[in-house]
CSV table of C-alpha atoms and ligand atoms in Angstrom, one decimal:
chain,number,residue,atom,x,y,z
A,205,MET,CA,55.5,113.5,104.8
A,206,ILE,CA,59.3,113.2,104.3
A,207,ALA,CA,61.3,111.8,107.1
A,208,ALA,CA,64.5,113.4,106.0
A,209,ASP,CA,65.5,114.5,109.5
A,210,THR,CA,64.5,111.4,111.3
A,211,SER,CA,66.5,108.5,109.8
A,212,TYR,CA,70.3,108.7,109.2
A,213,SER,CA,70.7,112.0,110.8
A,214,ASN,CA,69.2,110.6,114.0
A,215,GLY,CA,72.0,108.3,114.8
A,216,ALA,CA,71.9,105.5,112.3
A,217,VAL,CA,75.1,105.0,110.4
A,218,LEU,CA,75.3,107.0,107.2
A,219,PRO,CA,76.3,105.1,104.0
A,220,GLN,CA,79.7,105.7,102.5
A,221,GLY,CA,79.7,108.0,99.4
A,222,ASP,CA,80.8,105.1,97.3
A,223,SER,CA,78.2,102.7,98.7
A,224,PRO,CA,76.5,100.5,96.0
A,225,GLU,CA,73.2,101.3,97.7
A,226,LEU,CA,73.3,104.9,96.7
A,227,VAL,CA,71.3,106.0,93.6
A,228,LEU,CA,70.6,109.3,92.0
A,229,VAL,CA,66.9,109.6,91.1
A,230,PRO,CA,64.4,112.2,90.1
A,231,ALA,CA,62.6,113.5,93.3
A,232,THR,CA,58.9,113.1,93.8
A,233,PRO,CA,57.1,116.5,94.1
A,234,ASN,CA,57.2,116.2,97.9
A,235,GLU,CA,60.8,115.3,97.9
A,236,ARG,CA,61.6,118.3,95.7
A,237,ILE,CA,60.0,120.6,98.2
A,238,GLU,CA,62.0,118.9,100.9
A,239,ALA,CA,65.2,119.5,98.9
A,240,ILE,CA,64.3,123.1,98.5
A,241,ARG,CA,63.6,123.3,102.3
A,242,LEU,CA,67.1,121.9,102.9
A,243,ASN,CA,68.9,124.2,100.5
A,244,SER,CA,67.0,127.2,101.7
A,245,LYS,CA,69.6,127.6,104.4
A,246,ALA,CA,72.1,128.5,101.7
A,247,TRP,CA,70.0,130.3,99.2
A,248,ARG,CA,66.8,131.8,100.5
A,249,GLY,CA,68.6,135.1,101.2
A,250,LEU,CA,66.0,137.8,102.1
A,251,LEU,CA,63.1,135.5,101.7
A,252,ASP,CA,61.4,133.5,104.4
A,253,LEU,CA,61.1,129.8,103.8
A,254,GLU,CA,57.6,129.9,102.6
A,255,THR,CA,58.3,132.7,100.1
A,256,TYR,CA,61.5,131.0,99.0
A,257,ILE,CA,59.5,127.8,98.1
A,258,GLU,CA,57.0,130.0,96.4
A,259,ARG,CA,59.8,131.6,94.3
A,260,GLU,CA,61.2,128.3,93.3
A,261,ASN,CA,57.7,127.1,92.3
A,262,HIS,CA,57.1,130.3,90.3
A,263,LEU,CA,60.4,130.0,88.4
A,264,HIS,CA,59.8,126.3,87.8
A,265,GLN,CA,56.5,127.2,86.0
A,266,GLN,CA,58.2,129.5,83.5
A,267,ARG,CA,58.2,128.5,79.9
A,268,LEU,CA,62.0,128.0,79.8
A,269,PHE,CA,61.6,125.0,82.1
A,270,GLN,CA,58.3,123.6,81.2
A,271,ASP,CA,58.8,119.8,80.9
A,272,CYS,CA,62.5,120.4,80.9
A,273,PHE,CA,63.2,120.5,84.6
A,274,THR,CA,64.4,117.7,86.9
A,275,CYS,CA,65.2,117.8,90.6
A,276,TRP,CA,67.6,115.0,91.4
A,277,ILE,CA,68.2,113.5,94.8
A,278,LEU,CA,70.9,111.1,96.0
A,279,VAL,CA,69.3,108.5,98.2
A,280,ASP,CA,69.7,105.0,99.6
A,281,ARG,CA,67.8,102.6,97.3
A,282,ARG,CA,66.6,100.6,100.3
A,283,GLU,CA,64.5,103.5,101.6
A,284,PRO,CA,60.9,103.8,100.4
A,285,GLU,CA,60.0,106.6,98.0
A,286,GLU,CA,58.6,109.7,99.8
A,287,TYR,CA,60.5,108.6,102.9
A,288,ARG,CA,64.0,108.7,101.5
A,289,THR,CA,66.7,110.7,103.3
A,290,ILE,CA,68.1,113.3,100.9
A,291,LEU,CA,71.9,112.9,100.9
A,292,GLY,CA,72.5,115.4,98.2
A,293,SER,CA,70.4,117.2,95.6
A,294,CYS,CA,70.7,119.2,92.4
A,295,GLU,CA,68.6,120.4,89.4
A,296,THR,CA,68.9,120.0,85.7
A,297,TYR,CA,67.3,122.2,83.1
A,298,LYS,CA,67.1,121.1,79.5
A,299,LYS,CA,67.9,124.0,77.1
A,300,LYS,CA,68.0,124.6,73.4
A,301,ALA,CA,71.5,125.1,72.1
A,302,MET,CA,73.5,125.3,68.9
A,303,LEU,CA,76.4,123.2,67.9
A,304,ALA,CA,78.6,124.1,64.9
A,305,HIS,CA,81.4,122.0,63.4
A,306,GLY,CA,82.9,121.9,59.9
A,307,GLY,CA,80.9,124.9,58.7
A,308,GLN,CA,77.5,123.3,59.6
A,309,VAL,CA,75.3,124.2,62.5
A,310,GLU,CA,72.8,122.0,64.3
A,311,ASP,CA,70.0,122.9,66.7
A,312,VAL,CA,70.6,120.7,69.6
A,313,SER,CA,69.6,120.4,73.3
A,314,THR,CA,71.7,120.5,76.4
A,315,HIS,CA,71.3,120.6,80.2
A,316,GLY,CA,72.1,123.3,82.7
A,317,VAL,CA,73.0,122.0,86.2
A,318,GLY,CA,72.2,124.1,89.3
A,319,SER,CA,71.4,124.1,93.0
A,320,VAL,CA,74.0,121.5,93.8
A,321,TYR,CA,73.6,121.0,97.5
A,322,CYS,CA,74.5,118.8,100.4
A,323,ARG,CA,73.2,119.7,103.9
A,324,PRO,CA,76.0,120.8,106.3
A,325,GLU,CA,75.8,117.8,108.6
A,326,PHE,CA,76.3,115.4,105.6
A,327,ARG,CA,79.2,117.2,104.0
A,328,GLY,CA,82.7,115.8,103.5
A,329,LYS,CA,81.4,112.2,103.1
A,330,GLY,CA,81.6,112.1,99.3
A,331,TYR,CA,77.9,112.5,98.6
A,332,ALA,CA,78.2,115.5,96.2
A,333,LYS,CA,81.0,113.6,94.5
A,334,ARG,CA,78.9,110.6,94.1
A,335,MET,CA,75.9,112.7,92.9
A,336,LEU,CA,77.9,114.4,90.2
A,337,GLU,CA,79.5,111.2,89.1
A,338,GLU,CA,76.1,109.6,88.8
A,339,LEU,CA,74.7,112.7,87.1
A,340,SER,CA,77.5,112.8,84.5
A,341,THR,CA,76.6,109.2,83.4
A,342,LYS,CA,72.8,110.1,83.1
A,343,ILE,CA,72.7,113.6,81.9
A,344,ASN,CA,73.6,113.3,78.3
A,345,ASP,CA,70.7,110.9,77.5
A,346,TRP,CA,68.2,112.5,79.9
A,347,LYS,CA,65.1,113.7,78.1
A,348,MET,CA,66.7,113.4,74.7
A,349,GLU,CA,64.3,110.8,73.2
A,350,THR,CA,62.7,113.3,70.9
A,351,GLU,CA,65.9,114.9,69.7
A,352,THR,CA,67.6,114.2,66.4
A,353,ARG,CA,70.7,113.3,68.3
A,354,LYS,CA,69.5,111.0,71.0
A,355,CYS,CA,72.1,112.4,73.4
A,356,SER,CA,73.5,115.8,74.3
A,357,LEU,CA,77.2,116.4,73.7
A,358,PHE,CA,77.6,118.9,76.5
A,359,SER,CA,76.2,120.4,79.7
A,360,ILE,CA,76.9,123.6,81.6
A,361,LEU,CA,76.8,125.0,85.1
A,362,PHE,CA,77.9,128.1,86.9
A,363,SER,CA,80.1,127.3,89.9
A,364,ASP,CA,80.0,129.5,93.0
A,365,ILE,CA,82.8,127.4,94.6
A,366,GLY,CA,85.7,128.1,92.3
A,367,LYS,CA,87.2,126.2,89.4
A,368,GLU,CA,88.4,123.0,90.9
A,369,PHE,CA,85.4,121.2,92.4
A,370,TYR,CA,83.3,120.7,89.2
A,371,ALA,CA,86.4,120.2,87.0
A,372,GLN,CA,87.0,116.8,88.8
A,373,PHE,CA,83.7,115.6,87.2
A,374,GLY,CA,84.4,117.1,83.8
A,375,TRP,CA,82.8,120.5,84.0
A,376,LYS,CA,85.8,122.6,83.0
A,377,PRO,CA,86.0,126.3,83.7
A,378,PHE,CA,85.6,128.7,80.7
A,379,THR,CA,86.2,132.4,80.5
A,380,SER,CA,84.4,134.1,83.5
A,381,SER,CA,85.1,137.8,83.4
A,382,HIS,CA,83.0,140.9,83.7
A,383,PHE,CA,83.0,144.7,83.8
A,384,ALA,CA,81.4,146.3,86.8
A,385,LEU,CA,80.2,149.9,86.5
A,386,PRO,CA,78.6,152.1,89.2
A,387,PRO,CA,75.1,153.5,89.0
A,388,ILE,CA,74.7,157.2,87.9
A,389,SER,CA,72.1,159.7,89.0
A,390,GLU,CA,69.7,161.5,86.7
A,391,ASP,CA,71.8,164.7,86.8
A,392,THR,CA,75.0,162.8,85.9
A,393,TYR,CA,73.2,161.0,83.2
A,394,ALA,CA,71.9,164.3,81.7
A,395,ALA,CA,75.2,166.0,81.9
A,396,ALA,CA,77.2,163.0,80.6
A,397,ALA,CA,74.9,162.6,77.6
A,398,ILE,CA,75.5,166.2,76.5
A,399,LYS,CA,79.3,166.2,77.2
A,400,ALA,CA,80.2,162.9,75.6
A,401,THR,CA,78.0,163.4,72.6
A,402,LEU,CA,76.7,159.9,72.9
A,403,PRO,CA,73.8,159.0,70.7
A,404,LYS,CA,70.2,158.8,72.1
A,405,THR,CA,69.0,155.5,73.4
A,406,ARG,CA,65.6,154.1,73.9
A,407,ALA,CA,64.3,152.0,76.8
A,408,LEU,CA,63.2,148.6,75.8
A,409,VAL,CA,60.2,146.7,77.3
A,410,ALA,CA,59.8,142.9,77.1
A,411,SER,CA,58.2,143.0,73.7
A,412,ASP,CA,61.0,145.2,72.3
A,413,ILE,CA,63.6,142.6,73.5
A,414,GLN,CA,61.6,139.9,71.8
A,415,THR,CA,61.6,141.8,68.4
A,416,THR,CA,65.1,143.3,68.6
A,417,MET,CA,67.0,140.5,70.2
A,418,CYS,CA,65.1,137.2,70.0
A,419,SER,CA,63.5,137.1,66.6
A,420,GLU,CA,64.1,134.2,64.3
A,421,THR,CA,66.3,136.5,62.1
A,422,VAL,CA,68.6,137.3,65.1
A,423,LEU,CA,68.8,133.7,66.1
A,424,GLN,CA,69.5,132.7,62.5
A,425,LYS,CA,72.3,135.3,62.4
A,426,GLU,CA,73.9,133.7,65.5
A,427,ARG,CA,73.6,130.2,63.8
A,428,ASP,CA,75.3,131.6,60.7
A,429,LEU,CA,78.1,133.2,62.7
A,430,LEU,CA,78.7,130.0,64.6
A,431,ALA,CA,78.8,128.0,61.4
A,432,ALA,CA,81.2,130.5,59.8
A,433,ALA,CA,83.4,130.5,62.9
A,434,SER,CA,83.6,126.7,62.7
A,435,GLU,CA,84.7,126.9,59.1
A,436,THR,CA,87.5,129.3,59.7
A,437,SER,CA,88.9,127.9,63.0
A,438,PRO,CA,89.2,124.3,64.0
A,439,GLY,CA,87.1,122.6,66.6
A,440,PRO,CA,83.4,122.6,67.4
A,441,LYS,CA,81.6,125.6,68.8
A,442,VAL,CA,78.5,125.6,71.0
A,443,ALA,CA,76.1,128.3,72.3
A,444,ILE,CA,73.0,128.2,74.5
A,445,ALA,CA,70.2,129.5,72.2
A,446,PRO,CA,69.5,133.0,73.4
A,447,ASN,CA,65.7,132.6,73.0
A,448,PHE,CA,63.1,134.8,74.6
A,449,GLU,CA,62.2,132.2,77.2
A,450,HIS,CA,65.6,132.8,78.9
A,451,PHE,CA,64.8,136.5,79.4
A,452,GLU,CA,61.3,135.7,80.6
A,453,TRP,CA,62.8,133.4,83.3
A,454,HIS,CA,65.2,136.1,84.5
A,455,TRP,CA,62.5,138.7,84.6
A,456,ALA,CA,60.1,136.3,86.5
A,457,ARG,CA,62.8,136.3,89.2
A,458,GLU,CA,63.2,140.1,89.4
A,459,GLU,CA,59.5,140.7,89.3
A,460,PHE,CA,58.9,138.2,92.0
A,461,TYR,CA,61.4,140.1,94.3
A,462,ALA,CA,60.0,143.4,93.2
A,463,GLU,CA,56.5,142.3,94.1
A,464,LYS,CA,57.4,140.7,97.4
A,465,ILE,CA,60.1,143.1,98.7
A,466,PHE,CA,59.3,146.4,97.0
A,467,SER,CA,55.5,146.2,96.9
A,468,ASP,CA,55.3,150.0,97.2
A,469,ARG,CA,56.9,150.4,93.8
A,470,GLU,CA,55.7,149.7,90.3
A,471,LEU,CA,57.0,146.4,88.7
A,472,PRO,CA,60.2,147.0,86.7
A,473,VAL,CA,59.0,147.3,83.0
A,474,THR,CA,62.2,148.6,81.5
A,475,LYS,CA,64.1,145.4,80.5
A,476,GLY,CA,66.9,146.8,78.4
A,477,ALA,CA,68.0,149.7,76.2
A,478,GLY,CA,68.9,150.1,72.5
A,479,GLU,CA,70.3,152.4,69.9
A,480,ASP,CA,68.5,151.8,66.6
A,481,ILE,CA,70.8,153.6,64.2
A,482,ALA,CA,73.9,151.5,65.1
A,483,GLY,CA,71.7,148.5,65.9
A,484,VAL,CA,73.0,148.0,69.4
A,485,TYR,CA,70.7,146.4,72.0
A,486,CYS,CA,71.0,144.9,75.5
A,487,ALA,CA,68.6,143.1,77.8
A,488,TRP,CA,69.0,143.3,81.6
A,489,ASN,CA,67.5,142.2,84.9
A,490,ARG,CA,67.8,143.4,88.4
A,491,ASN,CA,69.2,141.0,90.9
A,492,PHE,CA,68.2,141.6,94.5
A,493,GLY,CA,70.9,140.4,96.9
A,494,GLU,CA,70.9,139.8,100.6
A,495,THR,CA,72.5,143.2,101.2
A,496,PRO,CA,72.1,146.4,99.2
A,497,GLU,CA,75.8,146.0,98.1
A,498,GLU,CA,74.9,142.8,96.3
A,499,ASN,CA,72.1,144.4,94.3
A,500,THR,CA,73.3,144.1,90.7
A,501,LEU,CA,71.8,145.1,87.4
A,502,TYR,CA,73.0,142.3,85.1
A,503,ILE,CA,73.2,142.9,81.4
A,504,LEU,CA,72.0,139.5,80.2
A,505,ARG,CA,73.0,139.8,76.6
A,506,TRP,CA,74.2,142.2,73.9
A,507,VAL,CA,73.1,142.1,70.2
A,508,TYR,CA,74.8,144.1,67.5
A,509,ASP,CA,76.3,143.4,64.0
A,510,GLU,CA,80.0,143.1,63.6
A,511,PRO,CA,81.2,146.4,62.0
A,512,THR,CA,82.6,146.3,58.5
A,513,SER,CA,84.3,149.7,58.5
A,514,PRO,CA,86.1,151.9,61.1
A,515,GLU,CA,83.3,154.4,60.9
A,516,GLN,CA,80.7,151.7,61.7
A,517,SER,CA,83.0,150.4,64.5
A,518,GLU,CA,83.1,153.9,66.1
A,519,ALA,CA,79.3,154.3,65.8
A,520,ILE,CA,78.7,150.9,67.5
A,521,VAL,CA,81.2,151.6,70.3
A,522,LYS,CA,79.5,155.0,71.0
A,523,ALA,CA,76.0,153.3,70.9
A,524,MET,CA,77.3,150.7,73.4
A,525,ALA,CA,78.6,153.4,75.6
A,526,ALA,CA,75.2,155.2,75.5
A,527,VAL,CA,73.4,152.0,76.3
A,528,LEU,CA,75.7,151.4,79.2
A,529,ARG,CA,75.0,154.9,80.5
A,530,ARG,CA,71.3,154.1,80.3
A,531,ALA,CA,71.9,150.9,82.3
A,532,GLN,CA,73.8,152.8,84.9
A,533,LEU,CA,70.8,155.2,85.2
A,534,GLU,CA,68.4,152.3,85.6
A,535,ALA,CA,70.7,150.8,88.3
A,536,HIS,CA,70.4,154.1,90.2
A,537,ARG,CA,66.6,154.2,89.9
A,538,TRP,CA,66.4,150.6,91.4
A,539,ASP,CA,69.1,151.1,94.1
A,540,MET,CA,71.4,148.6,92.4
A,541,ALA,CA,75.0,148.9,93.6
A,542,THR,CA,76.5,148.0,90.3
A,543,VAL,CA,75.9,147.2,86.6
A,544,GLU,CA,77.7,144.1,85.5
A,545,PHE,CA,78.1,142.3,82.1
A,546,TRP,CA,80.0,139.2,81.4
A,547,ASN,CA,82.8,138.3,79.0
A,548,PRO,CA,83.1,141.6,77.2
A,549,THR,CA,84.1,141.6,73.5
A,550,PRO,CA,86.8,144.0,72.3
A,551,LEU,CA,84.1,146.5,71.1
A,552,LEU,CA,82.5,146.5,74.5
A,553,GLU,CA,85.9,147.0,76.1
A,554,LYS,CA,86.3,150.1,73.9
A,555,ALA,CA,82.8,151.3,75.0
A,556,VAL,CA,83.7,151.0,78.7
A,557,ALA,CA,87.0,152.8,78.1
A,558,LEU,CA,85.1,155.6,76.5
A,559,LEU,CA,83.0,156.0,79.6
A,560,ASP,CA,85.9,155.4,82.1
A,561,PRO,CA,89.3,154.4,81.0
A,562,THR,CA,90.3,153.4,84.5
A,563,VAL,CA,87.7,150.5,84.7
A,564,GLU,CA,89.3,147.1,84.4
A,565,VAL,CA,88.0,143.7,83.4
A,566,VAL,CA,87.5,141.5,86.5
A,567,HIS,CA,88.5,137.8,86.1
A,568,ARG,CA,86.4,135.8,88.5
A,569,GLU,CA,88.0,133.0,90.4
A,570,LYS,CA,85.2,131.8,92.7
A,571,SER,CA,81.7,132.9,91.8
A,572,SER,CA,79.7,132.2,88.6
A,573,ILE,CA,82.5,130.3,87.0
A,574,ALA,CA,81.0,129.3,83.6
A,575,SER,CA,81.8,125.6,83.3
A,576,LEU,CA,81.1,123.1,80.5
A,577,ARG,CA,81.3,119.3,80.3
A,578,TRP,CA,82.1,118.2,76.7
A,579,THR,CA,81.6,114.6,75.5
A,580,GLY,CA,81.8,115.4,71.8
A,581,ALA,CA,85.1,113.5,71.6
A,582,GLU,CA,83.2,110.3,72.0
A,583,HIS,CA,81.3,111.3,68.8
A,584,GLY,CA,84.4,112.2,66.8
A,585,LEU,CA,84.1,115.9,67.3
A,586,GLY,CA,87.5,116.4,69.1
A,587,GLU,CA,88.6,116.9,72.7
A,588,ASP,CA,88.0,120.7,72.9
A,589,VAL,CA,85.1,122.9,72.3
A,590,GLU,CA,84.5,126.7,72.3
A,591,TRP,CA,81.6,128.3,74.1
A,592,TYR,CA,80.1,131.2,72.2
A,593,LEU,CA,77.6,133.7,73.6
A,594,ASN,CA,78.9,133.0,77.0
A,595,GLU,CA,76.8,135.7,78.6
A,596,LYS,CA,74.7,136.0,81.7
A,597,TYR,CA,71.4,135.1,80.0
A,598,ALA,CA,72.6,131.4,79.9
A,599,TRP,CA,73.0,131.4,83.7
A,600,CYS,CA,70.7,129.1,85.7
B,108,COA,C1,79.6,122.0,97.6
B,108,COA,C2,79.0,120.9,98.3
B,108,COA,C3,77.8,120.4,97.5
B,108,COA,C4,80.0,119.7,98.5
B,108,COA,O1,79.4,118.7,99.2
B,108,COA,P1,80.2,117.5,99.9
B,108,COA,O2,79.2,116.4,100.1
B,108,COA,O3,80.8,118.0,101.1
B,108,COA,O4,81.3,117.2,98.9
B,108,COA,P2,82.1,115.8,98.8
B,108,COA,O5,82.3,115.2,100.2
B,108,COA,O6,81.4,114.9,97.9
B,108,COA,O7,83.5,116.3,98.2
B,108,COA,C5,84.1,115.7,97.1
B,108,COA,C6,85.4,116.2,96.9
B,108,COA,O8,85.3,117.6,96.6
B,108,COA,C7,86.1,118.4,97.5
B,108,COA,N1,85.3,119.6,97.9
B,108,COA,C8,84.1,119.7,98.6
B,108,COA,N2,83.7,120.9,98.6
B,108,COA,C9,84.5,121.7,97.9
B,108,COA,C10,84.6,123.1,97.6
B,108,COA,N3,83.7,123.9,98.1
B,108,COA,N4,85.6,123.5,96.8
B,108,COA,C11,86.5,122.6,96.4
B,108,COA,N5,86.5,121.3,96.6
B,108,COA,C12,85.5,120.8,97.4
B,108,COA,C13,86.2,117.5,98.8
B,108,COA,O9,87.3,117.9,99.5
B,108,COA,C14,86.3,116.2,98.1
B,108,COA,O10,87.6,116.0,97.7
B,108,COA,P3,88.3,114.5,97.8
B,108,COA,O11,87.5,113.6,96.9
B,108,COA,O12,89.7,114.8,97.2
B,108,COA,O13,88.3,114.2,99.2
B,108,COA,C15,78.5,121.3,99.7
B,108,COA,O14,79.6,121.9,100.4
B,108,COA,C16,77.4,122.3,99.7
B,108,COA,O15,76.2,122.0,99.6
B,108,COA,N6,77.7,123.6,99.8
B,108,COA,C17,76.7,124.7,99.9
B,108,COA,C18,76.0,124.9,98.6
B,108,COA,C19,76.9,125.2,97.5
B,108,COA,O16,77.8,126.1,97.6
B,108,COA,N7,76.8,124.5,96.4
B,108,COA,C20,77.5,124.7,95.2
B,108,COA,C21,76.9,125.7,94.4
B,108,COA,S1,77.8,126.0,92.9
C-alpha cells in the first residue's frame, strides 16, 4: 500500500525542488496506480475513479505501448520503494519514427511524453521543473539499447498549458493549428452531395485503414518524401511513423468510452472515409469530452498523393471535401460537436473553402501545442529540425 498521503503532506517539511535527494525513477506497478489515482482529479472527466484506472490499464495494454511505456515518478531517494511520496509524475511512450537528413532516411525511435502532473497541494515548489529537467537528461537513452543509434535525437509532447512551460526544458512549440467543422444531418448530407457534385466516398473500417493508410507501401512513400524533402531543403526532418498501432490505440480509447458510456449503442466501426479514384483517405476517432460541447471527431491522419497536374489537384480537393462531408455526417451520428483536423495542407485548405469559404484556420495558443525537443545538434545535425506529418495520430 502506498503511503502517498501520509508522509510529507501530513506536516513533514517538503524537500525543495532542487534538493539533491530528489530522483526521477520508473514507478512500480502499485506506484503507477497511485500516480493515476492522483492525476484522476485532472483527467478522469466523465469516468469514476475505478473506470478511469481501468481505462488507463486498457490503453497501456495496446500494441502501441507494449514494452514501450514508462510511468516516471519524482521521489525522495530516502523513502523506501512502494512507500515513496509521489512529488510529480509523467509517462513516456517509445515510438517508431523517421529521421531524414542529406537525402537519406533512417527508421529511428523516439519518446512521447504525457500525463505530466503535480498534485495541487505540491504545486509551485519546482517539482515539475525538476522532473522535466531530470527527464530530459534520461529520455534520449531510455530503452534505446536495441536501436541502431543508441540514443534518440528528439522527443515530443502535446502541451495543454500553452507554449512557455515546456519550452523552458527544450520542448519547443511547433505549428499547432486546425480546422473545426460542424456536424451535418443526413438530410444536409444528401442534399449537399447532390448540389456540390462531390465524388462518392466509402466508409472505412479498421482493416481498410490498415490497407489504404498503413501498408508498407504507404509508409515507404512517406520515407521517400521525407528523404526527398531533406535533399531539397536544408536541415533534418522528422516524423512519427504513422503505423497502424497508433490508430488502434486511439480506437481503443473511443471504444472504451462507447462501451462504458453509450452501452445502448453499437461499437463505432466506421473509422474513416476514402475516395478511391483520387486516392484520398482519412482515419478518425471520436473523442468523448466531459460535456457534449467537447465531443470531437478528430481526423487523425490524411493520406493522398501530391498532384502532378491542375486536373489531379482539383480531383483531390473535391475528394477531400467529400471525405470531410462524410466525417461531418459521422460526427452528427455520434453526437460530436465538431470535426477537427490538425495542421491543414494547402490542398486541405482548398477543400474546406469548397465546403464553406468562411471557415478559418484556428491557431491554438494553449491546448494540444505540438512540442518537440531536438538534440540532433549534439550529433552534428544542426540546431533546427522540421516536424513532418504533424497530425493528430501522433498525439499521446
Ligand atoms: C503543470 C504542472 C505539472 C506544474 O507543476 P508545478 O510543480 O507547479 O510546476 P513548478 O513549480 O515546477 O514550476 C516551474 C516553473 O514553471 C512555471 N509554471 C508552472 N505551471 C505553469 C503553467 N501552467 N504555465 C506556465 N508556466 C508554469 C512556474 O511558475 C515555474 O516558473 P519559475 O521557475 O520561473 O518560478 C501542474 O500545475 C499540474 O499538474 N497541473 C495539472 C495537470 C496539467 O495541466 N499538466 C500539464 C499537462 S500538458
